[in-house]
């Protein structure tokens, strides 16, 4: 199932995905053959070994800022410049991100583990102090002291399993710092140590 996000949409490619979508529908319904998918524990343990950079996705919806921590962020395409992340279908942040006409990707630095934890927690105002932020060029909140930020226009969303793939066309990319990254590995935040 491919769905178009309301709001700005530019340069979307032609739809070549009918066969693939049929395959996706079969997989979502669990029709992927006996013994073909790994059990949940082994899946989680293997993925925990994969270190990932940490971002906070932010948007402004109805005048209210929204944001969530994500490690599923990645680059997708150079031409056009596309990035993507995956959001849980049960996320309470997703409806507000979806309603926004653009979003920002805040790439966190190595000393921003507390900020990452705040934007993953429930029952807190993620944008209240000590979070420091200001509206970006199109309105989406930009977090202070991040390594870099991207401002993205909605390009495509696709339901994949229990998550939604969100692809954005990058309208602005600004590097603020040396880029020492915040990493997430085995359930913990950490730092990158380069080889000498
Ligand atoms: C390190 C880390 C990475 C995360 N990555 C993702 C992600 O890629 N996609 C996602 O949907 N949730 C991710 N989460 C969970 C969300 O940040 C958040 O906890 C979740 O969306 C629940 O909040 P919400 O209902 O307000 O959205 C991550 C959490 C942590 C701590």
Short mmCIF file of C-alpha atoms and ligand atoms in Angstrom, two decimals:
data_model
loop_
_atom_site.label_atom_id
_atom_site.label_comp_id
_atom_site.label_asym_id
_atom_site.label_seq_id
_atom_site.Cartn_x
_atom_site.Cartn_y
_atom_site.Cartn_z
CA UNK A 1 0.00 0.00 0.00
CA UNK A 2 1.39 3.34 -1.00
CA UNK A 3 -0.13 6.47 0.37
CA UNK A 4 0.46 10.11 -0.39
CA UNK A 5 1.06 12.50 2.46
CA UNK A 6 -1.07 15.62 2.32
CA UNK A 7 0.93 18.77 1.74
CA UNK A 8 3.87 19.50 -0.47
CA UNK A 9 4.78 16.78 -2.95
CA UNK A 10 7.45 17.28 -5.57
CA UNK A 11 9.03 15.17 -8.24
CA UNK A 12 7.37 11.96 -7.20
CA UNK A 13 8.39 9.09 -9.49
CA UNK A 14 5.98 7.05 -11.58
CA UNK A 15 4.27 4.12 -9.89
CA UNK A 16 6.08 0.94 -10.91
CA UNK A 17 5.24 -0.99 -7.78
CA UNK A 18 2.13 -3.10 -8.40
CA UNK A 19 3.92 -6.48 -8.32
CA UNK A 20 5.96 -5.46 -5.30
CA UNK A 21 2.87 -4.25 -3.49
CA UNK A 22 1.18 -7.61 -3.99
CA UNK A 23 4.21 -9.23 -2.40
CA UNK A 24 4.08 -6.77 0.49
CA UNK A 25 0.40 -7.46 1.07
CA UNK A 26 1.09 -11.20 1.23
CA UNK A 27 3.90 -10.67 3.73
CA UNK A 28 1.79 -8.38 5.92
CA UNK A 29 -0.93 -10.98 6.13
CA UNK A 30 1.62 -13.51 7.38
CA UNK A 31 1.56 -15.58 4.18
CA UNK A 32 5.32 -16.01 3.90
CA UNK A 33 5.60 -19.72 4.32
CA UNK A 34 6.21 -21.88 7.41
CA UNK A 35 9.49 -21.32 9.25
CA UNK A 36 10.52 -18.45 7.01
CA UNK A 37 10.75 -15.65 9.57
CA UNK A 38 13.12 -15.52 12.52
CA UNK A 39 11.76 -15.46 16.06
CA UNK A 40 11.42 -12.05 17.70
CA UNK A 41 14.15 -12.51 20.30
CA UNK A 42 16.84 -13.53 17.80
CA UNK A 43 15.76 -10.69 15.51
CA UNK A 44 16.09 -8.09 18.29
CA UNK A 45 19.42 -9.47 19.53
CA UNK A 46 20.93 -9.35 16.05
CA UNK A 47 19.69 -5.82 15.37
CA UNK A 48 21.04 -4.63 18.75
CA UNK A 49 24.55 -5.42 17.49
CA UNK A 50 24.07 -2.95 14.66
CA UNK A 51 25.24 0.51 15.85
CA UNK A 52 23.16 3.39 14.56
CA UNK A 53 23.34 7.17 14.55
CA UNK A 54 20.57 8.97 16.41
CA UNK A 55 18.29 11.70 15.07
CA UNK A 56 15.23 13.54 16.31
CA UNK A 57 12.50 14.06 13.72
CA UNK A 58 10.58 17.29 14.36
CA UNK A 59 7.61 19.03 12.77
CA UNK A 60 5.08 21.72 13.51
CA UNK A 61 1.45 20.70 13.25
CA UNK A 62 -1.42 23.07 14.04
CA UNK A 63 1.02 25.41 15.75
CA UNK A 64 2.17 22.64 18.11
CA UNK A 65 5.69 21.19 17.88
CA UNK A 66 6.05 17.42 17.61
CA UNK A 67 9.14 15.25 17.64
CA UNK A 68 10.52 11.77 18.21
CA UNK A 69 13.88 10.07 18.49
CA UNK A 70 14.75 7.66 15.65
CA UNK A 71 17.64 5.41 14.68
CA UNK A 72 15.95 4.20 11.49
CA UNK A 73 17.09 7.29 9.60
CA UNK A 74 19.11 6.78 6.41
CA UNK A 75 20.00 8.37 3.13
CA UNK A 76 18.05 7.05 0.13
CA UNK A 77 18.96 8.89 -3.07
CA UNK A 78 21.42 11.56 -4.21
CA UNK A 79 19.42 12.78 -7.22
CA UNK A 80 16.86 13.72 -6.12
CA UNK A 81 18.22 14.14 -2.57
CA UNK A 82 16.07 11.80 -0.49
CA UNK A 83 16.26 10.55 3.07
CA UNK A 84 13.99 8.22 5.01
CA UNK A 85 13.02 6.94 8.41
CA UNK A 86 10.55 4.38 9.72
CA UNK A 87 7.90 5.20 12.30
CA UNK A 88 5.90 2.71 14.35
CA UNK A 89 2.25 2.58 13.26
CA UNK A 90 1.31 2.93 16.97
CA UNK A 91 3.38 6.08 17.49
CA UNK A 92 1.33 8.94 18.92
CA UNK A 93 3.75 11.35 17.24
CA UNK A 94 3.11 10.00 13.74
CA UNK A 95 -0.35 11.59 13.22
CA UNK A 96 1.16 15.00 13.94
CA UNK A 97 4.19 14.40 11.73
CA UNK A 98 1.86 13.20 8.99
CA UNK A 99 -0.29 16.34 9.20
CA UNK A 100 2.72 18.64 8.80
CA UNK A 101 3.73 20.00 5.39
CA UNK A 102 7.43 19.42 6.11
CA UNK A 103 9.69 17.93 8.78
CA UNK A 104 13.21 18.40 10.09
CA UNK A 105 15.85 15.79 10.83
CA UNK A 106 18.10 16.82 13.73
CA UNK A 107 21.31 14.75 13.74
CA UNK A 108 22.45 14.48 17.34
CA UNK A 109 25.98 14.95 18.63
CA UNK A 110 27.77 12.68 21.08
CA UNK A 111 26.79 14.75 24.15
CA UNK A 112 23.04 14.69 23.42
CA UNK A 113 22.01 11.33 24.91
CA UNK A 114 19.65 13.02 27.40
CA UNK A 115 17.95 14.87 24.56
CA UNK A 116 17.51 11.60 22.68
CA UNK A 117 15.99 9.94 25.76
CA UNK A 118 13.60 12.89 26.27
CA UNK A 119 12.30 12.63 22.70
CA UNK A 120 11.71 8.90 23.18
CA UNK A 121 9.86 9.28 26.50
CA UNK A 122 6.13 9.54 27.01
CA UNK A 123 4.30 11.83 29.44
CA UNK A 124 6.78 14.69 29.13
CA UNK A 125 6.70 17.89 27.13
CA UNK A 126 9.64 17.10 24.87
CA UNK A 127 10.03 20.74 23.83
CA UNK A 128 9.98 22.23 27.36
CA UNK A 129 13.24 23.28 29.08
CA UNK A 130 15.92 22.05 29.13
CA UNK A 131 15.26 21.37 25.42
CA UNK A 132 16.55 24.31 23.41
CA UNK A 133 15.05 24.88 19.99
CA UNK A 134 13.88 27.53 17.56
CA UNK A 135 11.61 27.51 14.49
CA UNK A 136 13.39 26.65 11.24
CA UNK A 137 13.02 28.40 7.88
CA UNK A 138 9.66 26.74 7.14
CA UNK A 139 8.53 26.51 10.77
CA UNK A 140 9.58 23.01 11.90
CA UNK A 141 11.49 23.12 15.21
CA UNK A 142 15.25 22.93 14.93
CA UNK A 143 17.04 21.63 18.02
CA UNK A 144 20.02 23.62 19.26
CA UNK A 145 23.56 22.28 19.32
CA UNK A 146 22.89 19.37 16.98
CA UNK A 147 25.62 18.27 14.55
CA UNK A 148 23.46 19.01 11.51
CA UNK A 149 19.88 19.43 10.43
CA UNK A 150 17.94 18.66 7.27
CA UNK A 151 14.63 20.27 6.32
CA UNK A 152 12.53 17.84 4.26
CA UNK A 153 9.38 17.95 2.17
CA UNK A 154 7.11 14.89 2.19
CA UNK A 155 7.91 12.69 -0.81
CA UNK A 156 6.32 9.32 -0.11
CA UNK A 157 5.01 7.19 2.71
CA UNK A 158 4.52 3.44 2.53
CA UNK A 159 3.22 1.01 5.13
CA UNK A 160 5.84 -1.72 5.64
CA UNK A 161 5.02 -4.37 8.23
CA UNK A 162 4.12 -2.65 11.50
CA UNK A 163 6.01 0.54 10.54
CA UNK A 164 5.57 3.33 8.01
CA UNK A 165 8.42 4.24 5.70
CA UNK A 166 8.60 8.03 5.42
CA UNK A 167 10.68 9.41 2.55
CA UNK A 168 11.57 13.11 2.46
CA UNK A 169 12.98 15.37 -0.24
CA UNK A 170 15.76 17.41 1.34
CA UNK A 171 15.18 21.15 0.88
CA UNK A 172 17.92 22.39 3.22
CA UNK A 173 20.96 20.76 4.80
CA UNK A 174 23.13 22.60 7.34
CA UNK A 175 26.13 21.27 9.26
CA UNK A 176 26.66 22.97 12.64
CA UNK A 177 29.44 21.03 14.32
CA UNK A 178 32.37 18.71 13.83
CA UNK A 179 29.98 15.78 13.55
CA UNK A 180 31.00 13.62 16.48
CA UNK A 181 27.96 11.38 16.46
CA UNK A 182 25.69 10.05 19.15
CA UNK A 183 25.38 6.29 18.60
CA UNK A 184 22.94 3.68 19.85
CA UNK A 185 24.17 0.13 20.37
CA UNK A 186 22.97 -2.80 22.52
CA UNK A 187 20.31 -0.56 24.10
CA UNK A 188 22.79 2.11 25.18
CA UNK A 189 23.92 5.49 23.89
CA UNK A 190 27.61 5.89 23.20
CA UNK A 191 30.32 7.64 21.22
CA UNK A 192 32.31 6.86 18.12
CA UNK A 193 36.06 6.36 18.57
CA UNK A 194 37.90 6.63 15.23
CA UNK A 195 40.90 4.44 14.48
CA UNK A 196 44.15 6.37 15.00
C1 LIG B 1 17.46 5.13 20.43
C2 LIG B 1 16.02 5.10 20.00
C3 LIG B 1 15.70 4.97 18.67
C4 LIG B 1 14.37 4.94 18.24
N1 LIG B 1 14.09 4.82 16.92
C5 LIG B 1 12.81 4.79 16.52
C6 LIG B 1 12.49 4.71 15.13
O1 LIG B 1 13.37 4.67 14.27
N2 LIG B 1 11.18 4.69 14.78
C7 LIG B 1 10.17 4.73 15.72
O2 LIG B 1 8.99 4.69 15.34
N3 LIG B 1 10.45 4.84 17.04
C8 LIG B 1 11.73 4.88 17.44
N4 LIG B 1 12.01 5.01 18.76
C9 LIG B 1 10.90 5.18 19.72
C10 LIG B 1 10.38 6.64 19.68
O3 LIG B 1 11.43 7.55 19.92
C11 LIG B 1 9.30 6.89 20.75
O4 LIG B 1 9.69 6.35 21.95
C12 LIG B 1 8.01 6.30 20.32
O5 LIG B 1 7.63 6.89 19.13
C13 LIG B 1 6.91 6.49 21.41
O6 LIG B 1 6.56 7.82 21.47
P1 LIG B 1 5.30 8.42 20.70
O7 LIG B 1 4.14 7.52 20.88
O8 LIG B 1 5.12 9.74 21.40
O9 LIG B 1 5.69 8.57 19.27
C14 LIG B 1 13.33 5.04 19.20
C15 LIG B 1 13.65 5.18 20.57
C16 LIG B 1 14.98 5.21 20.96
C17 LIG B 1 15.31 5.38 22.43
#
